[in-house]
Coordinates of C-alpha atoms and ligand atoms in Angstrom, one line a residue:
M292 CA 45.5 108.4 75.8
T293 CA 47.2 110.2 78.5
A294 CA 50.0 108.3 80.3
R295 CA 50.3 107.3 83.8
I296 CA 53.2 109.5 85.3
L297 CA 55.7 107.5 87.1
D298 CA 56.7 109.6 90.1
G299 CA 60.4 108.9 90.8
K300 CA 60.6 111.7 93.3
S301 CA 58.3 110.2 95.7
L302 CA 59.4 106.7 95.2
A303 CA 63.0 108.1 96.0
M304 CA 61.7 109.7 99.2
Q305 CA 60.3 106.1 100.3
I306 CA 63.7 104.5 99.4
R307 CA 65.6 107.2 101.3
K308 CA 63.5 106.6 104.3
E309 CA 64.2 102.7 104.2
I310 CA 67.9 103.6 103.9
A311 CA 67.8 106.1 106.9
A312 CA 66.3 103.4 109.2
E313 CA 69.1 100.8 108.1
V314 CA 71.7 103.6 108.8
V315 CA 70.4 104.0 112.3
T316 CA 70.6 100.2 113.0
L317 CA 74.0 100.0 111.6
I318 CA 75.2 102.8 113.7
E319 CA 73.5 101.2 116.8
Q320 CA 74.6 97.5 116.2
R321 CA 78.2 98.2 114.9
G322 CA 79.1 101.8 115.6
I323 CA 79.6 102.3 111.8
V324 CA 78.6 105.7 110.1
P325 CA 78.5 105.1 106.3
C326 CA 80.7 107.7 104.6
L327 CA 80.8 108.7 101.0
A328 CA 83.8 110.6 99.6
A329 CA 82.9 112.8 96.5
V330 CA 85.6 114.0 94.2
L331 CA 84.9 117.1 92.3
V332 CA 87.4 118.2 89.8
G333 CA 87.1 121.5 88.0
D334 CA 84.1 124.0 87.7
D335 CA 81.4 122.3 85.7
P336 CA 78.3 123.9 87.0
A337 CA 75.9 121.0 86.6
S338 CA 78.6 118.7 88.3
H339 CA 78.6 121.1 91.3
V340 CA 74.8 120.9 91.5
Y341 CA 74.7 117.1 91.3
V342 CA 77.4 116.5 93.9
R343 CA 75.6 119.1 96.2
N344 CA 72.4 117.1 95.9
K345 CA 74.3 113.8 96.6
E346 CA 75.7 115.5 99.9
I347 CA 72.4 116.8 100.8
A348 CA 70.7 113.5 100.4
C349 CA 73.5 111.8 102.5
E350 CA 73.0 114.2 105.4
K351 CA 69.3 113.7 105.3
A352 CA 69.6 109.9 105.6
G353 CA 72.3 110.1 108.2
L354 CA 75.2 109.2 106.1
Q355 CA 78.4 111.1 106.2
S356 CA 79.7 112.8 103.1
R357 CA 83.2 114.3 102.4
L358 CA 83.8 116.6 99.4
F359 CA 87.2 116.7 97.9
R360 CA 87.4 119.6 95.4
M361 CA 90.3 119.9 93.2
P362 CA 91.1 122.7 90.6
A363 CA 90.3 122.2 86.8
T364 CA 94.2 122.1 86.2
T365 CA 94.6 118.9 88.2
T366 CA 96.7 116.2 86.6
T367 CA 96.0 112.5 86.4
S368 CA 98.7 111.7 88.8
E369 CA 97.5 114.3 91.4
L370 CA 93.9 112.8 91.3
L371 CA 95.5 109.1 91.6
E372 CA 97.2 110.3 94.7
L373 CA 94.1 111.4 96.2
L374 CA 92.3 108.1 95.3
A375 CA 95.1 106.2 97.0
Q376 CA 94.5 108.1 100.1
L377 CA 90.8 107.5 99.9
N378 CA 91.2 103.9 99.2
S379 CA 93.3 103.3 102.4
D380 CA 91.1 105.4 104.6
A381 CA 89.1 103.0 106.7
K382 CA 86.6 105.7 107.7
I383 CA 85.5 106.2 104.0
H384 CA 83.3 103.4 102.7
G385 CA 82.2 104.8 99.2
I386 CA 84.2 106.8 96.6
L387 CA 82.6 108.8 93.8
V388 CA 84.6 110.7 91.2
Q389 CA 82.0 112.9 89.5
L390 CA 82.1 112.9 85.7
P391 CA 83.0 114.3 83.4
L392 CA 86.6 115.1 84.3
P393 CA 88.6 117.9 82.7
K394 CA 90.1 116.8 79.3
Q395 CA 93.7 116.5 80.5
I396 CA 92.8 113.8 82.9
N397 CA 92.9 110.1 81.9
E398 CA 89.5 109.1 82.9
R399 CA 90.0 105.4 82.5
K400 CA 93.0 105.2 84.7
V401 CA 91.1 107.3 87.3
L402 CA 88.2 105.0 87.5
D403 CA 90.4 102.0 87.3
A404 CA 92.1 103.2 90.5
V405 CA 89.0 103.3 92.7
L406 CA 89.1 100.3 95.2
P407 CA 86.2 98.0 93.8
A408 CA 85.0 97.5 97.4
K409 CA 84.4 101.4 97.5
D410 CA 83.4 101.8 94.0
V411 CA 79.7 102.8 94.6
D412 CA 79.3 103.9 91.0
A413 CA 80.2 100.4 89.8
F414 CA 82.6 101.8 87.1
A415 CA 85.5 99.8 88.0
P416 CA 86.2 96.9 85.5
E417 CA 85.8 94.1 88.1
N418 CA 82.4 95.5 89.2
V419 CA 81.3 95.9 85.6
G420 CA 82.4 92.1 85.1
L421 CA 80.5 90.9 88.1
I422 CA 77.2 92.7 87.0
S423 CA 77.7 91.0 83.4
Q424 CA 78.0 87.6 85.1
G425 CA 74.9 88.3 87.2
R426 CA 76.6 88.4 90.6
P427 CA 76.7 92.2 91.1
R428 CA 78.8 93.8 94.2
F429 CA 77.2 97.2 93.5
L430 CA 74.6 97.9 90.9
P431 CA 75.2 101.2 88.9
C432 CA 73.1 104.0 90.2
T433 CA 71.0 105.1 87.3
P434 CA 70.3 101.8 85.8
H435 CA 69.3 100.5 89.3
G436 CA 67.1 103.5 89.6
V437 CA 65.5 102.5 86.4
L438 CA 64.8 98.9 87.6
Q439 CA 63.7 100.0 91.0
L440 CA 61.1 102.4 89.4
L441 CA 59.7 99.6 87.2
G442 CA 59.6 97.1 89.9
R443 CA 58.1 99.3 92.5
C444 CA 55.5 100.5 90.0
E445 CA 54.7 97.0 89.3
I446 CA 55.9 97.1 85.7
E447 CA 57.1 93.6 85.0
T448 CA 60.1 93.2 82.5
A449 CA 60.2 89.4 82.2
G450 CA 59.4 88.5 78.5
K451 CA 58.9 92.1 77.6
E452 CA 60.6 93.8 74.5
V453 CA 62.8 96.4 76.1
V454 CA 64.6 99.0 73.9
V455 CA 67.3 100.9 75.4
V456 CA 68.4 104.0 73.3
G457 CA 72.1 104.8 74.1
R458 CA 75.1 102.8 74.8
S459 CA 77.1 104.8 77.4
D460 CA 79.2 103.0 80.0
I461 CA 77.2 104.9 82.8
V462 CA 73.6 104.0 81.6
G463 CA 73.0 102.2 78.3
K464 CA 75.5 99.2 78.5
P465 CA 75.0 98.2 82.1
L466 CA 71.3 98.6 81.8
V467 CA 71.3 96.2 78.8
S468 CA 73.2 93.8 80.9
M469 CA 70.9 94.1 83.9
F470 CA 67.7 93.6 81.9
L471 CA 69.3 90.4 80.4
Q472 CA 70.0 88.8 83.7
K473 CA 67.8 85.8 85.1
T474 CA 67.1 87.9 88.1
G475 CA 67.1 91.7 88.9
P476 CA 67.3 93.8 92.1
L477 CA 63.6 93.1 92.9
G478 CA 63.5 89.5 91.5
P479 CA 63.0 87.5 88.5
T480 CA 60.0 89.7 87.1
N481 CA 62.4 92.7 87.4
A482 CA 64.9 91.3 84.8
N483 CA 64.6 88.5 82.0
A484 CA 63.8 91.0 79.1
T485 CA 64.3 90.6 75.5
V486 CA 66.7 93.5 75.1
T487 CA 67.7 95.6 72.1
C488 CA 70.1 98.4 72.3
C489 CA 70.2 101.2 69.8
H490 CA 72.6 104.1 69.2
S491 CA 73.9 106.8 66.8
Q492 CA 74.8 104.3 64.2
S493 CA 71.4 102.4 64.2
T494 CA 69.5 102.7 61.1
D495 CA 65.7 103.3 61.2
L496 CA 65.6 103.9 64.9
A497 CA 62.0 104.7 64.9
E498 CA 61.2 101.2 63.6
I499 CA 63.1 99.7 66.6
T500 CA 61.9 101.9 69.3
R501 CA 58.3 101.1 68.1
R502 CA 58.7 97.6 69.0
A503 CA 59.4 98.4 72.5
D504 CA 57.0 97.4 75.4
I505 CA 59.5 99.4 77.7
L506 CA 61.5 102.2 75.9
V507 CA 64.4 103.6 78.1
V508 CA 66.2 106.7 76.6
A509 CA 69.6 107.8 77.7
I510 CA 71.3 109.6 74.8
G511 CA 71.5 113.1 75.9
K512 CA 69.4 114.9 73.2
A513 CA 66.8 117.2 74.4
N514 CA 63.2 116.0 73.2
F515 CA 64.8 113.4 70.9
I516 CA 62.0 110.8 71.1
T517 CA 58.9 111.9 69.4
A518 CA 55.3 110.5 69.6
D519 CA 55.6 108.6 66.1
M520 CA 58.7 106.7 67.6
V521 CA 56.6 105.1 70.6
R522 CA 54.1 102.2 70.3
P523 CA 50.7 103.1 71.8
G524 CA 50.6 102.1 75.6
A525 CA 54.3 101.6 75.7
V526 CA 56.2 102.4 79.0
V527 CA 58.7 105.3 78.5
I528 CA 61.6 105.9 80.9
D529 CA 63.5 109.0 80.2
V530 CA 66.9 109.3 81.7
G531 CA 67.8 112.5 79.9
I532 CA 68.6 115.7 81.7
N533 CA 69.2 118.4 79.2
R534 CA 69.1 122.2 79.8
L535 CA 67.0 123.9 77.2
G536 CA 67.0 127.7 77.8
D537 CA 66.1 128.0 81.5
K538 CA 64.2 124.7 81.4
I539 CA 65.4 121.2 82.3
V540 CA 64.1 118.7 79.9
G541 CA 64.7 115.0 79.1
D542 CA 65.5 113.1 76.0
V543 CA 61.7 112.5 75.4
D544 CA 59.2 115.0 74.1
F545 CA 57.1 114.7 77.2
E546 CA 54.0 116.8 76.1
A547 CA 53.5 114.7 72.8
V548 CA 54.7 111.3 74.0
S549 CA 52.5 111.2 77.0
Q550 CA 49.5 111.2 74.8
V551 CA 50.6 107.9 73.3
A552 CA 52.5 106.1 76.1
G553 CA 50.8 104.1 78.7
A554 CA 53.3 105.3 81.4
I555 CA 56.1 107.8 81.3
T556 CA 58.7 109.4 83.8
P557 CA 58.8 113.1 84.0
V558 CA 62.0 115.2 83.9
P559 CA 62.8 116.5 86.4
G560 CA 61.2 114.1 89.1
G561 CA 61.7 110.9 87.3
I562 CA 64.8 108.7 87.3
G563 CA 67.2 111.6 88.6
P564 CA 66.1 111.3 92.4
L565 CA 66.3 107.5 92.2
T566 CA 70.0 107.7 90.9
I567 CA 70.8 109.6 94.1
A568 CA 68.8 107.0 96.3
M569 CA 70.7 104.1 94.7
L570 CA 74.2 105.9 95.6
L571 CA 73.0 106.1 99.2
Q572 CA 72.0 102.5 99.1
N573 CA 75.5 101.5 97.5
T574 CA 77.2 103.5 100.2
L575 CA 75.2 101.8 102.9
A576 CA 76.0 98.3 101.4
A577 CA 79.9 99.2 101.2
A578 CA 79.8 100.2 104.9
K579 CA 77.8 96.9 105.9
S580 CA 80.3 94.9 104.2
V581 CA 83.3 96.2 106.4
Q582 CA 84.7 93.1 108.3
A583 CA 84.4 93.4 112.0
Q584 CA 87.9 94.1 113.5
P585 CA 89.2 91.3 115.9
Q586 CA 89.3 92.4 119.6
A587 CA 92.8 93.2 120.7
Ligands
GUN228 N1 78.1 112.1 85.8 C1 76.9 111.8 85.3 N2 76.4 110.7 85.8 C2 77.2 110.4 86.7 C3 77.1 109.3 87.7 O1 76.2 108.4 87.7 N3 78.3 109.1 88.5 C4 79.3 109.9 88.4 N4 80.4 109.6 89.2 N5 79.5 111.0 87.6 C5 78.4 111.2 86.8

């Protein structure tokens, strides 16, 4: 069997076009230009590339983006001071603090300090709680990208065995929560799964992953999922982005697994572009939710 390739890149282009059209309407009707503030601390080369890609995507869809760069020696209180300014700046609708942060910074304190109404990553505790309760303000970008890809490729999740490999706060945990809900971003068929989450302490991982109708992998280990870990015909979603020599590869051994799976996302060109599209969508939503100012 050769798997169907789930082309996240072209789906993301389509979603970005839809967002661009909504941005035009928002500007015309309310004079609001959605604006994302991206905070980049230190010199991590991958983070620089990710933030640059987010800025380019904003510009192409008609959103504004403002980059706030801080040195690797920045302290927690210096970063909190910047966030307080961004929180109170009415021209900024979304705030993103690129992770990872340098070791001396208290990441939890920083993420807790982003105003929930501007928290387009959905990392703030209030937003995580709202997702868990099935009444999200924002959906976190990568998990939302996974659900958009499944829904738009007409892969239903309701009643399916979904296995998520990885329990990070950014991907694994919120994804489990979203798959469990009674409805998803694209309706009830885009949620309602039977969900298992496995991680570094799980025993007999392959036995668990082989149960999956839909296998989502987000553990950050190059080519970790091999063909014997996948049920023939399963849908495999690879969230990993790993540098291997001069190549970017996912968490799934694409060559081997695509001979077994029914459908698979490539890396690059799978979930990555959708993550960025969902960030634009959240920034647009944040701008739309700004209350009209009463006339003087
Ligand atoms: N670093 C890796 N993924 C992400 C993400 O989704 N958001 C932010 N802010 N940083 C990241």
